[in-house]
Amino acid sequence: GRDKGNPSGPVRSLGNSNPSRTPGETGSGEDGESKDENAENGKDSAGITALKNAFEGKRGKRRLFNIQAALYDLSLEEIQESWPLIDERIESDTESWEWVSAYFSRFAELDKDEAIEKAKTLENWRGMRALHAIAQTWADTNPADALSWAATNEDRTKRSYIYNGVLSTIAQSDKTRAFDLAVKAIDEKIIDGASWWGVGFFSEWAREDPVVAATKALELPNDRIASESLEQVIEIWGKKSPEDAMEWIDAQDDKALRNRMLSQIVDGWADDDPDAALAFATKIASDESERGPLRTALNKLVEKDFDAAKAWVDSLEDVSLQEEARLSLMDSYIWRDPQKAADYL
C-alpha cells in the first residue's frame, strides 16, 4: 500500500454500500428497533455493531473491505459516534491509513463542514489523509468550490494534499483538465510539482491515451519531472504497443531523449520478442548516437541464449557496428562465464 505520509494517490470512495439508503438516512437496528431507540436503550446501533465486527476480522483485503463498507453505511450520527473506534486503533493498525480515508470520505458525504473541522484537530499523516479524502469527496459534486478551498489553505503542505485530492478526483473523468489545473497550480506555487506528478498520474493516462499522455509529459516545465513522467508513459505504452510507441519517440527531435526512451521500450519488448526488438534496434543503429537500444536488446538476448546472441553479432555486415556489438556482448557475458567470453574473443 501507499506510505502513510503520501496520500496523493487516488483513494476512491466505495460509494453507498447499501443502495436502499441515501447519504444521511438512518437504517434500522436489530430486532426492528431504530438507531435512536437503540441509543436510548444503551445499545449500539446496527451500523456501529457492524463496524466493530469488521474490526475484529483477520487483517487483509477482506477485513479492509468490510471496514470500508461498514463506514459507508453509517449515518452522520453514527459517524460522529464511531470516531473513538477509529482513533484507538490508528497507531496500532497497519491498515489504518486506508480506513481513515474511508471514514472521512463518508463524513464529507454527510456533512462536509463538520468533517473539515474534525480533520483540523488531527496531527501528522492522519490530518493530511483526512483532508485529502474530504477533498476527493467534495470534488465529486463541486470541484470548483473544492479547488477554491484547497487554494486558500495557508499551510503549504496541507494545501498540496488537499489539492492533490481534488485533482485526483477530476482526473478520473478528465485527465487533460486535471493536468492543466495542476500545471497552473504549480506555476502559481500553490502546490509542489513532485507531489502531484509522482503518484502514477501519467501511468493511468497512458492506459487511456498514450499519445496525449506522452505529449503532455513533455510540456511539463521541470525537465526532471517531465522525463520521469514520460518514462511512466513509455513503460505502459511500450508493453501494450511497442511499434506505435517507437514511432512516436522516433519523431522527437531530442536525440538524447529518443535514445533513452527507445532503450526503455526495447528492454521490455526484448522480454517478449527478442528477435523483433533486435531487428528494430539494428535498424536505427546506423546512427552511432542511437546504439543504446541495440546494446539493451543484445543484453537481453545474452541473458537468454549466448550462442544465439553470438550468431546474431557475427551476422552483422557493418564492421563498426559488429565490433561495438561484440564488445557489448562480452561486457554482458564475461561475469557469467569468463572462459566462454574469452574463447569468443
Protein backbone atom coordinates (compact mmCIF):
# COMPACT_ATOMS: atom_id res chain seq x y z
CA GLY A 1 0.00 0.00 0.00
CA ARG A 2 0.98 3.64 -0.13
CA ASP A 3 3.02 5.19 2.58
CA LYS A 4 1.06 6.91 5.33
CA GLY A 5 2.84 10.13 4.58
CA ASN A 6 1.88 10.21 0.93
CA PRO A 7 -1.87 10.16 0.41
CA SER A 8 -1.53 11.63 -3.06
CA GLY A 9 -2.65 8.57 -4.95
CA PRO A 10 -6.28 8.08 -5.89
CA VAL A 11 -8.30 6.68 -2.99
CA ARG A 12 -11.79 6.34 -4.32
CA SER A 13 -14.97 6.10 -2.33
CA LEU A 14 -16.76 2.78 -2.32
CA GLY A 15 -19.92 4.83 -2.53
CA ASN A 16 -23.06 4.00 -0.63
CA SER A 17 -22.62 0.31 0.14
CA ASN A 18 -26.35 -0.07 0.76
CA PRO A 19 -28.24 1.09 -2.34
CA SER A 20 -31.52 1.24 -0.45
CA ARG A 21 -30.19 4.12 1.63
CA THR A 22 -29.15 7.60 0.68
CA PRO A 23 -26.37 9.56 2.44
CA GLY A 24 -27.55 10.68 5.85
CA GLU A 25 -30.51 8.30 6.01
CA THR A 26 -30.74 6.16 9.10
CA GLY A 27 -31.43 2.48 8.91
CA SER A 28 -32.99 0.06 11.34
CA GLY A 29 -31.34 -1.52 14.32
CA GLU A 30 -31.55 -5.15 15.34
CA ASP A 31 -34.98 -6.61 16.04
CA GLY A 32 -36.66 -3.75 14.18
CA GLU A 33 -35.56 -1.06 16.63
CA SER A 34 -34.50 2.25 15.17
CA LYS A 35 -30.97 3.54 15.70
CA ASP A 36 -32.30 6.21 18.03
CA GLU A 37 -34.16 3.62 20.09
CA ASN A 38 -31.00 1.53 20.32
CA ALA A 39 -29.06 4.56 21.51
CA GLU A 40 -31.72 5.36 24.10
CA ASN A 41 -31.57 1.79 25.33
CA GLY A 42 -27.78 1.95 25.68
CA LYS A 43 -27.26 -0.45 22.80
CA ASP A 44 -25.03 0.02 19.78
CA SER A 45 -26.83 0.70 16.52
CA ALA A 46 -26.66 -1.94 13.80
CA GLY A 47 -24.14 0.23 11.96
CA ILE A 48 -21.78 0.60 14.92
CA THR A 49 -22.09 -3.12 15.64
CA ALA A 50 -21.21 -3.93 12.03
CA LEU A 51 -18.16 -1.68 12.24
CA LYS A 52 -16.97 -3.30 15.47
CA ASN A 53 -17.41 -6.74 13.93
CA ALA A 54 -15.45 -5.67 10.86
CA PHE A 55 -12.55 -4.50 13.03
CA GLU A 56 -12.41 -7.92 14.68
CA GLY A 57 -11.72 -9.68 11.40
CA LYS A 58 -8.36 -11.09 10.31
CA ARG A 59 -6.20 -8.41 8.71
CA GLY A 60 -6.21 -8.45 4.95
CA LYS A 61 -8.22 -7.28 1.96
CA ARG A 62 -11.48 -8.81 3.15
CA ARG A 63 -11.25 -7.12 6.56
CA LEU A 64 -10.36 -3.80 4.96
CA PHE A 65 -13.30 -4.06 2.57
CA ASN A 66 -15.67 -4.89 5.43
CA ILE A 67 -14.45 -1.90 7.46
CA GLN A 68 -14.87 0.43 4.50
CA ALA A 69 -18.29 -0.97 3.67
CA ALA A 70 -19.42 -0.58 7.28
CA LEU A 71 -18.20 3.02 7.38
CA TYR A 72 -20.02 3.92 4.17
CA ASP A 73 -23.24 2.55 5.64
CA LEU A 74 -23.19 4.81 8.69
CA SER A 75 -25.42 7.81 9.30
CA LEU A 76 -23.98 11.17 10.34
CA GLU A 77 -24.76 10.48 14.00
CA GLU A 78 -23.06 7.10 13.77
CA ILE A 79 -20.01 8.55 12.02
CA GLN A 80 -19.56 11.03 14.84
CA GLU A 81 -20.17 8.35 17.45
CA SER A 82 -17.74 5.89 15.84
CA TRP A 83 -14.66 8.14 15.97
CA PRO A 84 -13.33 6.60 19.23
CA LEU A 85 -13.36 3.21 17.49
CA ILE A 86 -11.19 4.70 14.75
CA ASP A 87 -8.94 6.77 16.95
CA GLU A 88 -8.00 4.00 19.38
CA ARG A 89 -6.81 1.77 16.53
CA ILE A 90 -4.91 4.25 14.36
CA GLU A 91 -1.43 3.79 15.78
CA SER A 92 -1.60 0.01 16.21
CA ASP A 93 -3.28 -0.99 12.94
CA THR A 94 -1.09 -1.04 9.82
CA GLU A 95 -4.16 -0.66 7.61
CA SER A 96 -5.43 2.42 9.39
CA TRP A 97 -4.39 4.87 6.68
CA GLU A 98 -6.94 3.20 4.38
CA TRP A 99 -9.91 3.31 6.68
CA VAL A 100 -9.11 6.80 7.94
CA SER A 101 -9.66 7.85 4.33
CA ALA A 102 -12.91 5.89 4.16
CA TYR A 103 -14.10 7.43 7.44
CA PHE A 104 -13.56 11.00 6.24
CA SER A 105 -14.91 10.30 2.77
CA ARG A 106 -18.17 9.16 4.34
CA PHE A 107 -18.12 12.02 6.85
CA ALA A 108 -17.70 14.51 4.00
CA GLU A 109 -20.61 12.97 2.10
CA LEU A 110 -22.84 13.56 5.10
CA ASP A 111 -21.53 16.87 6.43
CA LYS A 112 -18.50 18.37 4.70
CA ASP A 113 -18.06 21.29 7.10
CA GLU A 114 -18.14 19.07 10.18
CA ALA A 115 -15.68 16.69 8.53
CA ILE A 116 -13.26 19.54 7.86
CA GLU A 117 -13.46 20.75 11.45
CA LYS A 118 -12.75 17.23 12.69
CA ALA A 119 -9.80 16.86 10.30
CA LYS A 120 -8.28 20.09 11.63
CA THR A 121 -7.95 18.51 15.06
CA LEU A 122 -5.75 15.70 13.77
CA GLU A 123 -1.98 15.82 13.53
CA ASN A 124 0.65 14.45 11.15
CA TRP A 125 -0.39 11.97 8.48
CA ARG A 126 -3.87 11.50 9.97
CA GLY A 127 -4.81 15.11 9.35
CA MET A 128 -3.29 15.07 5.87
CA ARG A 129 -5.07 11.85 4.98
CA ALA A 130 -8.36 13.19 6.29
CA LEU A 131 -8.11 16.44 4.31
CA HIS A 132 -7.15 14.53 1.17
CA ALA A 133 -10.18 12.24 1.49
CA ILE A 134 -12.53 15.17 2.12
CA ALA A 135 -11.15 16.96 -0.93
CA GLN A 136 -11.73 13.93 -3.13
CA THR A 137 -15.30 13.56 -1.96
CA TRP A 138 -16.11 17.26 -2.26
CA ALA A 139 -14.70 17.34 -5.79
CA ASP A 140 -17.12 14.58 -6.79
CA THR A 141 -20.01 17.04 -6.52
CA ASN A 142 -18.43 20.50 -6.69
CA PRO A 143 -14.84 20.54 -7.99
CA ALA A 144 -14.75 24.32 -8.42
CA ASP A 145 -15.55 25.01 -4.76
CA ALA A 146 -13.19 22.22 -3.67
CA LEU A 147 -10.38 23.85 -5.67
CA SER A 148 -11.11 27.22 -4.10
CA TRP A 149 -10.97 25.66 -0.65
CA ALA A 150 -7.68 23.96 -1.49
CA ALA A 151 -6.07 27.16 -2.78
CA THR A 152 -6.92 29.17 0.33
CA ASN A 153 -5.29 26.86 2.87
CA GLU A 154 -2.34 28.74 4.34
CA ASP A 155 -0.29 25.66 5.22
CA ARG A 156 1.63 24.72 2.06
CA THR A 157 1.87 21.03 2.90
CA LYS A 158 -1.82 20.70 3.72
CA ARG A 159 -2.67 22.76 0.65
CA SER A 160 -0.76 20.32 -1.57
CA TYR A 161 -2.51 17.31 -0.03
CA ILE A 162 -5.94 18.91 -0.43
CA TYR A 163 -5.19 19.98 -3.99
CA ASN A 164 -3.95 16.51 -4.84
CA GLY A 165 -7.22 15.06 -3.57
CA VAL A 166 -9.28 17.39 -5.75
CA LEU A 167 -7.13 16.82 -8.81
CA SER A 168 -7.17 13.04 -8.43
CA THR A 169 -10.97 13.12 -8.50
CA ILE A 170 -11.05 15.38 -11.55
CA ALA A 171 -8.52 13.14 -13.26
CA GLN A 172 -10.90 10.19 -13.04
CA SER A 173 -13.05 11.75 -15.75
CA ASP A 174 -10.85 14.39 -17.39
CA LYS A 175 -7.09 13.87 -17.37
CA THR A 176 -6.42 16.90 -19.56
CA ARG A 177 -8.29 19.25 -17.25
CA ALA A 178 -6.52 17.82 -14.22
CA PHE A 179 -3.19 18.30 -16.00
CA ASP A 180 -3.93 21.92 -16.89
CA LEU A 181 -5.10 22.72 -13.36
CA ALA A 182 -2.02 21.08 -11.85
CA VAL A 183 0.36 22.96 -14.15
CA LYS A 184 -1.37 26.22 -13.25
CA ALA A 185 -1.20 25.44 -9.52
CA ILE A 186 2.48 24.52 -9.77
CA ASP A 187 3.23 27.65 -11.76
CA GLU A 188 1.47 29.77 -9.14
CA LYS A 189 3.37 27.89 -6.41
CA ILE A 190 0.15 26.65 -4.85
CA ILE A 191 1.43 23.06 -4.83
CA ASP A 192 4.74 21.30 -5.25
CA GLY A 193 5.14 19.66 -8.65
CA ALA A 194 6.79 16.46 -7.45
CA SER A 195 3.95 15.73 -5.03
CA TRP A 196 1.48 15.57 -7.90
CA TRP A 197 3.28 14.01 -10.86
CA GLY A 198 4.98 11.38 -8.75
CA VAL A 199 1.83 9.42 -7.94
CA GLY A 200 1.24 7.46 -11.15
CA PHE A 201 -0.93 10.05 -12.89
CA PHE A 202 0.82 9.53 -16.22
CA SER A 203 0.74 5.75 -15.94
CA GLU A 204 -3.04 5.91 -15.66
CA TRP A 205 -3.25 8.37 -18.53
CA ALA A 206 -1.04 6.15 -20.69
CA ARG A 207 -3.57 3.35 -20.39
CA GLU A 208 -6.31 5.64 -21.70
CA ASP A 209 -4.48 7.69 -24.34
CA PRO A 210 -0.70 7.21 -24.54
CA VAL A 211 -0.19 9.72 -27.36
CA VAL A 212 -1.78 12.59 -25.44
CA ALA A 213 -0.12 11.48 -22.18
CA ALA A 214 3.34 11.42 -23.76
CA THR A 215 2.82 14.76 -25.44
CA LYS A 216 1.61 16.38 -22.24
CA ALA A 217 4.51 14.94 -20.25
CA LEU A 218 6.92 16.83 -22.48
CA GLU A 219 5.04 20.07 -21.77
CA LEU A 220 5.95 19.99 -18.09
CA PRO A 221 8.25 22.91 -17.24
CA ASN A 222 10.54 20.89 -14.96
CA ASP A 223 12.89 18.75 -17.10
CA ARG A 224 13.43 16.09 -14.46
CA ILE A 225 9.74 15.65 -13.73
CA ALA A 226 8.96 15.72 -17.46
CA SER A 227 11.46 12.93 -18.07
CA GLU A 228 10.17 10.82 -15.17
CA SER A 229 6.57 11.32 -16.28
CA LEU A 230 7.39 10.36 -19.86
CA GLU A 231 9.10 7.23 -18.59
CA GLN A 232 5.83 6.26 -16.86
CA VAL A 233 4.00 6.63 -20.15
CA ILE A 234 6.58 4.77 -22.22
CA GLU A 235 6.70 1.88 -19.77
CA ILE A 236 2.96 1.30 -20.18
CA TRP A 237 2.77 2.13 -23.88
CA GLY A 238 5.84 0.10 -24.79
CA LYS A 239 4.35 -3.07 -23.34
CA LYS A 240 0.99 -2.54 -24.98
CA SER A 241 2.08 -1.41 -28.43
CA PRO A 242 5.86 -1.12 -28.84
CA GLU A 243 5.74 -0.30 -32.54
CA ASP A 244 3.43 2.68 -32.01
CA ALA A 245 5.49 3.89 -29.07
CA MET A 246 8.67 3.56 -31.14
CA GLU A 247 7.14 5.56 -33.96
CA TRP A 248 6.16 8.39 -31.63
CA ILE A 249 9.56 8.50 -29.97
CA ASP A 250 11.40 8.33 -33.28
CA ALA A 251 9.65 11.53 -34.33
CA GLN A 252 11.08 13.51 -31.40
CA ASP A 253 13.92 15.96 -32.06
CA ASP A 254 15.84 15.46 -28.81
CA LYS A 255 18.31 12.65 -29.62
CA ALA A 256 19.29 12.00 -26.00
CA LEU A 257 15.63 11.68 -25.05
CA ARG A 258 14.93 9.42 -28.02
CA ASN A 259 17.83 7.14 -27.23
CA ARG A 260 16.85 6.80 -23.59
CA MET A 261 13.18 6.17 -24.29
CA LEU A 262 13.91 3.76 -27.15
CA SER A 263 16.19 1.76 -24.87
CA GLN A 264 13.40 1.60 -22.30
CA ILE A 265 10.94 0.23 -24.85
CA VAL A 266 13.43 -2.22 -26.30
CA ASP A 267 14.16 -3.51 -22.79
CA GLY A 268 10.52 -4.53 -22.31
CA TRP A 269 10.00 -5.60 -25.92
CA ALA A 270 13.02 -7.93 -25.86
CA ASP A 271 11.48 -9.88 -22.99
CA ASP A 272 8.60 -10.94 -25.24
CA ASP A 273 10.15 -10.85 -28.71
CA PRO A 274 13.95 -10.50 -28.70
CA ASP A 275 14.27 -11.01 -32.46
CA ALA A 276 11.84 -8.17 -33.27
CA ALA A 277 13.49 -5.92 -30.69
CA LEU A 278 16.94 -6.62 -32.12
CA ALA A 279 15.74 -6.05 -35.66
CA PHE A 280 14.39 -2.63 -34.73
CA ALA A 281 17.46 -1.72 -32.67
CA THR A 282 19.74 -2.71 -35.56
CA LYS A 283 17.72 -0.62 -37.97
CA ILE A 284 18.24 2.59 -36.02
CA ALA A 285 21.83 1.76 -35.01
CA SER A 286 23.26 3.18 -38.24
CA ASP A 287 23.38 6.44 -36.30
CA GLU A 288 26.19 5.91 -33.79
CA SER A 289 24.46 8.17 -31.25
CA GLU A 290 21.48 5.80 -31.17
CA ARG A 291 23.11 2.48 -30.35
CA GLY A 292 21.86 2.35 -26.80
CA PRO A 293 18.75 0.36 -27.79
CA LEU A 294 20.96 -2.14 -29.63
CA ARG A 295 23.04 -2.75 -26.53
CA THR A 296 19.88 -3.11 -24.47
CA ALA A 297 18.35 -5.68 -26.84
CA LEU A 298 21.60 -7.60 -27.12
CA ASN A 299 22.00 -7.76 -23.35
CA LYS A 300 18.53 -9.25 -23.09
CA LEU A 301 19.33 -11.91 -25.68
CA VAL A 302 22.65 -12.73 -24.00
CA GLU A 303 20.76 -13.42 -20.77
CA LYS A 304 18.62 -16.00 -22.56
CA ASP A 305 20.92 -17.50 -25.19
CA PHE A 306 24.60 -16.61 -25.57
CA ASP A 307 25.05 -18.68 -28.73
CA ALA A 308 22.07 -17.01 -30.43
CA ALA A 309 23.44 -13.59 -29.47
CA LYS A 310 26.88 -14.54 -30.81
CA ALA A 311 25.40 -15.76 -34.11
CA TRP A 312 23.47 -12.52 -34.47
CA VAL A 313 26.59 -10.40 -33.87
CA ASP A 314 28.58 -12.46 -36.37
CA SER A 315 25.88 -11.90 -38.99
CA LEU A 316 26.18 -8.10 -38.91
CA GLU A 317 27.62 -6.66 -42.11
CA ASP A 318 28.51 -3.23 -40.75
CA VAL A 319 32.05 -3.72 -39.40
CA SER A 320 31.89 -0.81 -36.97
CA LEU A 321 28.53 -1.89 -35.65
CA GLN A 322 29.65 -5.50 -35.40
CA GLU A 323 32.70 -4.57 -33.35
CA GLU A 324 30.65 -2.47 -30.94
CA ALA A 325 28.08 -5.26 -30.64
CA ARG A 326 30.83 -7.82 -29.96
CA LEU A 327 32.26 -5.70 -27.14
CA SER A 328 28.80 -5.18 -25.71
CA LEU A 329 28.18 -8.92 -25.81
CA MET A 330 31.41 -9.56 -23.93
CA ASP A 331 30.62 -6.94 -21.32
CA SER A 332 27.27 -8.62 -20.74
CA TYR A 333 28.56 -12.17 -20.57
CA ILE A 334 32.01 -12.07 -19.04
CA TRP A 335 30.77 -12.11 -15.46
CA ARG A 336 28.52 -15.10 -16.22
CA ASP A 337 31.12 -17.27 -17.95
CA PRO A 338 34.57 -15.63 -18.23
CA GLN A 339 36.10 -18.61 -20.08
CA LYS A 340 33.39 -18.72 -22.73
CA ALA A 341 33.64 -14.96 -23.21
CA ALA A 342 37.42 -15.24 -23.57
CA ASP A 343 37.09 -18.08 -26.11
CA TYR A 344 34.77 -15.94 -28.20
CA LEU A 345 37.31 -13.14 -28.35
